[in-house]
Amino acid sequence: MNKLDDCIHCDHFSATIEAAHQRALRALNEERAPLDTVIWLSAHLAAVDRVVLPAVRRHVPDTDAAIKEQEKLSTEMQHALRMLEQLLAGDALARRHDRAQLTEAVAALLSTHASGEHKLLDALARAIGPEDAARLEERYERAISDGPTRPHPHSAHEGITGRAQFFFNRARDHVMDVLDARHVPIPRRRRPAPSNGKWGSYLLGTQHTPER
């Protein structure tokens, strides 16, 4: 595989990341859909913490300061997203916040965070091959589709604690989404339906009697 192929693959991963930014930004500017921004950015930030930043730590030296800055921005954005979510839900404690100011704050944080992300992705692209980039993109998309859908500003960013909190937040958020009948714009991965087996099918009334 030549150098052009390498660039194309890494550029595709960068474009996938940018697509999440743009979806969140579009929703933020729509009157009916700012909650979609909360959901998209919550999933995106969790996926970046879980997949992208650990890869940067492994493959790109001297990025500790840049990663810490990204994690700080991520926490600030999740605080702002939490306030926006509470305001949209009619929470009395959030009424003192101005919606226009909150959306502007989220947009500004997103712009700064996205700029830092792309710098780290460019450095990562120079350090890994196209196959690794493709696998990383697949893991990122899986983390987006299966991850948390609400902001968690107090969650750990790395290590065993971060991993445990990712799975706990994911499970809790998905249960809450069902209970709240909440529209989640993120496409979910399709999983094969479990087989009921012979007796399960019989009890469910789906067992067919073979024709004689």
Short mmCIF file of C-alpha atoms in Angstrom, two decimals:
data_model
loop_
_atom_site.label_atom_id
_atom_site.label_comp_id
_atom_site.label_asym_id
_atom_site.label_seq_id
_atom_site.Cartn_x
_atom_site.Cartn_y
_atom_site.Cartn_z
CA MET A 1 0.00 0.00 0.00
CA ASN A 2 1.48 3.33 -1.03
CA LYS A 3 1.75 6.64 0.81
CA LEU A 4 -1.36 8.02 -0.94
CA ASP A 5 -3.42 5.11 0.38
CA ASP A 6 -2.09 5.83 3.87
CA CYS A 7 -3.18 9.46 3.62
CA ILE A 8 -6.62 8.55 2.28
CA HIS A 9 -7.27 6.14 5.15
CA CYS A 10 -6.17 8.59 7.84
CA ASP A 11 -8.08 11.42 6.14
CA HIS A 12 -11.19 9.23 6.20
CA PHE A 13 -10.86 8.75 9.96
CA SER A 14 -10.40 12.50 10.43
CA ALA A 15 -13.52 13.09 8.28
CA THR A 16 -15.49 10.63 10.46
CA ILE A 17 -14.51 12.61 13.56
CA GLU A 18 -15.42 15.88 11.84
CA ALA A 19 -18.82 14.48 10.83
CA ALA A 20 -19.70 14.09 14.54
CA HIS A 21 -18.67 17.72 15.16
CA GLN A 22 -20.80 18.97 12.26
CA ARG A 23 -23.87 16.95 13.24
CA ALA A 24 -23.69 18.35 16.76
CA LEU A 25 -23.19 21.90 15.47
CA ARG A 26 -26.12 21.67 13.04
CA ALA A 27 -28.43 20.41 15.78
CA LEU A 28 -27.28 23.20 18.09
CA ASN A 29 -28.48 25.78 15.57
CA GLU A 30 -31.87 24.13 15.05
CA GLU A 31 -34.70 25.31 17.29
CA ARG A 32 -36.18 21.84 17.74
CA ALA A 33 -33.02 19.80 18.08
CA PRO A 34 -30.45 21.18 20.57
CA LEU A 35 -30.93 18.03 22.66
CA ASP A 36 -29.48 16.10 19.72
CA THR A 37 -26.30 18.14 20.25
CA VAL A 38 -26.17 16.98 23.86
CA ILE A 39 -26.52 13.36 22.74
CA TRP A 40 -24.04 13.53 19.84
CA LEU A 41 -21.34 15.33 21.80
CA SER A 42 -21.79 13.13 24.87
CA ALA A 43 -21.28 10.02 22.72
CA HIS A 44 -18.43 11.60 20.75
CA LEU A 45 -16.48 12.80 23.80
CA ALA A 46 -16.83 9.40 25.48
CA ALA A 47 -15.65 7.64 22.29
CA VAL A 48 -12.64 9.94 21.96
CA ASP A 49 -11.69 9.30 25.60
CA ARG A 50 -12.12 5.56 25.16
CA VAL A 51 -10.50 5.07 21.73
CA VAL A 52 -8.61 8.04 20.28
CA LEU A 53 -6.69 9.52 23.20
CA PRO A 54 -5.31 6.14 24.40
CA ALA A 55 -4.03 5.52 20.84
CA VAL A 56 -2.33 8.92 20.82
CA ARG A 57 -0.71 8.13 24.19
CA ARG A 58 0.61 4.82 22.83
CA HIS A 59 1.89 5.96 19.46
CA VAL A 60 2.76 9.66 19.67
CA PRO A 61 5.43 10.86 22.13
CA ASP A 62 5.37 14.21 23.95
CA THR A 63 1.59 14.69 23.72
CA ASP A 64 0.77 14.49 27.44
CA ALA A 65 0.19 18.25 27.76
CA ALA A 66 -2.01 18.37 24.64
CA ILE A 67 -4.04 15.36 25.84
CA LYS A 68 -4.54 16.92 29.28
CA GLU A 69 -5.78 20.10 27.60
CA GLN A 70 -8.26 18.08 25.53
CA GLU A 71 -9.50 16.29 28.64
CA LYS A 72 -9.93 19.64 30.42
CA LEU A 73 -11.93 21.01 27.46
CA SER A 74 -13.99 17.81 27.37
CA THR A 75 -14.92 18.24 31.04
CA GLU A 76 -15.84 21.90 30.49
CA MET A 77 -17.98 20.99 27.50
CA GLN A 78 -19.75 18.24 29.40
CA HIS A 79 -20.55 20.68 32.22
CA ALA A 80 -22.04 23.07 29.63
CA LEU A 81 -23.94 20.20 27.98
CA ARG A 82 -25.32 19.11 31.35
CA MET A 83 -26.63 22.63 32.00
CA LEU A 84 -28.13 22.80 28.50
CA GLU A 85 -29.81 19.40 28.99
CA GLN A 86 -31.26 20.51 32.34
CA LEU A 87 -32.49 23.78 30.84
CA LEU A 88 -34.21 21.97 27.96
CA ALA A 89 -35.81 19.55 30.43
CA GLY A 90 -37.30 22.45 32.41
CA ASP A 91 -35.17 21.86 35.49
CA ALA A 92 -35.86 24.67 37.98
CA LEU A 93 -32.20 24.83 38.99
CA ALA A 94 -31.19 25.54 35.39
CA ARG A 95 -33.62 28.39 34.75
CA ARG A 96 -31.05 30.97 35.77
CA HIS A 97 -28.99 30.01 32.71
CA ASP A 98 -29.59 31.75 29.40
CA ARG A 99 -30.13 29.32 26.53
CA ALA A 100 -28.48 31.54 23.91
CA GLN A 101 -25.40 32.00 26.07
CA LEU A 102 -25.20 28.27 26.76
CA THR A 103 -25.43 27.34 23.08
CA GLU A 104 -22.74 29.92 22.27
CA ALA A 105 -20.52 28.50 25.02
CA VAL A 106 -20.98 24.95 23.71
CA ALA A 107 -20.22 26.06 20.13
CA ALA A 108 -17.05 27.88 21.24
CA LEU A 109 -15.85 24.91 23.29
CA LEU A 110 -16.60 22.57 20.40
CA SER A 111 -14.55 24.71 18.01
CA THR A 112 -11.54 24.74 20.34
CA HIS A 113 -11.85 21.05 21.18
CA ALA A 114 -12.22 20.07 17.51
CA SER A 115 -9.10 22.03 16.57
CA GLY A 116 -7.07 20.20 19.24
CA GLU A 117 -8.53 16.85 18.17
CA HIS A 118 -7.50 17.31 14.55
CA LYS A 119 -3.94 18.23 15.58
CA LEU A 120 -3.69 15.03 17.61
CA LEU A 121 -5.24 13.02 14.77
CA ASP A 122 -2.71 14.46 12.30
CA ALA A 123 0.13 13.43 14.62
CA LEU A 124 -1.43 9.99 15.06
CA ALA A 125 -1.83 9.59 11.29
CA ARG A 126 1.92 10.09 10.85
CA ALA A 127 2.66 7.44 13.49
CA ILE A 128 0.36 4.55 12.48
CA GLY A 129 -0.38 2.69 9.27
CA PRO A 130 -3.62 2.57 7.27
CA GLU A 131 -4.73 -0.76 8.75
CA ASP A 132 -4.36 0.58 12.28
CA ALA A 133 -6.22 3.75 11.26
CA ALA A 134 -9.08 1.67 9.84
CA ARG A 135 -9.30 -0.44 13.01
CA LEU A 136 -9.24 2.69 15.15
CA GLU A 137 -12.03 4.26 13.09
CA GLU A 138 -14.12 1.10 13.47
CA ARG A 139 -13.59 1.11 17.26
CA TYR A 140 -14.50 4.80 17.44
CA GLU A 141 -17.75 4.22 15.49
CA ARG A 142 -18.57 1.24 17.73
CA ALA A 143 -17.94 3.34 20.84
CA ILE A 144 -20.19 6.10 19.44
CA SER A 145 -23.06 3.73 18.69
CA ASP A 146 -22.80 1.81 21.97
CA GLY A 147 -21.61 4.55 24.31
CA PRO A 148 -23.17 7.02 26.76
CA THR A 149 -25.81 9.42 25.46
CA ARG A 150 -25.68 11.95 28.30
CA PRO A 151 -22.90 14.19 29.60
CA HIS A 152 -20.81 12.85 32.49
CA PRO A 153 -18.45 15.67 33.49
CA HIS A 154 -17.23 13.89 36.63
CA SER A 155 -16.20 10.64 34.94
CA ALA A 156 -12.55 9.58 34.80
CA HIS A 157 -10.83 9.93 31.45
CA GLU A 158 -8.48 6.95 31.51
CA GLY A 159 -7.39 3.74 33.19
CA ILE A 160 -9.52 1.03 34.79
CA THR A 161 -11.74 3.63 36.46
CA GLY A 162 -12.43 5.36 33.15
CA ARG A 163 -13.24 2.04 31.48
CA ALA A 164 -15.59 0.98 34.28
CA GLN A 165 -17.37 4.34 34.27
CA PHE A 166 -17.76 4.21 30.47
CA PHE A 167 -19.65 0.90 30.70
CA PHE A 168 -21.68 1.99 33.73
CA ASN A 169 -22.66 5.31 32.10
CA ARG A 170 -23.54 3.52 28.88
CA ALA A 171 -25.85 1.03 30.61
CA ARG A 172 -27.49 3.70 32.77
CA ASP A 173 -28.02 6.11 29.87
CA HIS A 174 -29.58 3.49 27.62
CA VAL A 175 -32.02 2.48 30.36
CA MET A 176 -32.89 6.16 30.97
CA ASP A 177 -33.39 6.72 27.23
CA VAL A 178 -35.94 3.89 27.12
CA LEU A 179 -37.73 5.05 30.28
CA ASP A 180 -37.88 8.65 28.99
CA ALA A 181 -38.88 7.52 25.46
CA ARG A 182 -36.05 9.77 24.36
CA HIS A 183 -35.21 10.20 20.69
CA VAL A 184 -31.57 9.16 20.18
CA PRO A 185 -30.29 10.25 16.75
CA ILE A 186 -27.16 8.10 16.93
CA PRO A 187 -27.49 4.96 14.80
CA ARG A 188 -27.31 1.82 16.90
CA ARG A 189 -25.43 -1.24 15.78
CA ARG A 190 -27.65 -4.11 14.74
CA ARG A 191 -27.14 -7.27 16.73
CA PRO A 192 -28.37 -10.70 15.59
CA ALA A 193 -31.60 -11.69 17.30
CA PRO A 194 -31.01 -14.46 19.87
CA SER A 195 -32.30 -17.87 18.90
CA ASN A 196 -35.17 -19.13 21.04
CA GLY A 197 -34.32 -22.76 20.48
CA LYS A 198 -36.81 -25.53 19.86
CA TRP A 199 -38.60 -25.31 23.22
CA GLY A 200 -38.52 -21.52 23.30
CA SER A 201 -40.15 -21.42 19.87
CA TYR A 202 -42.75 -23.97 21.03
CA LEU A 203 -43.66 -21.86 24.09
CA LEU A 204 -43.83 -18.70 21.97
CA GLY A 205 -46.10 -20.43 19.48
CA THR A 206 -43.64 -20.07 16.61
CA GLN A 207 -42.68 -23.74 16.25
CA HIS A 208 -43.95 -25.07 12.91
CA THR A 209 -45.16 -28.61 12.63
CA PRO A 210 -43.58 -30.23 9.58
CA GLU A 211 -46.00 -31.13 6.83
CA ARG A 212 -46.68 -34.81 6.37
#
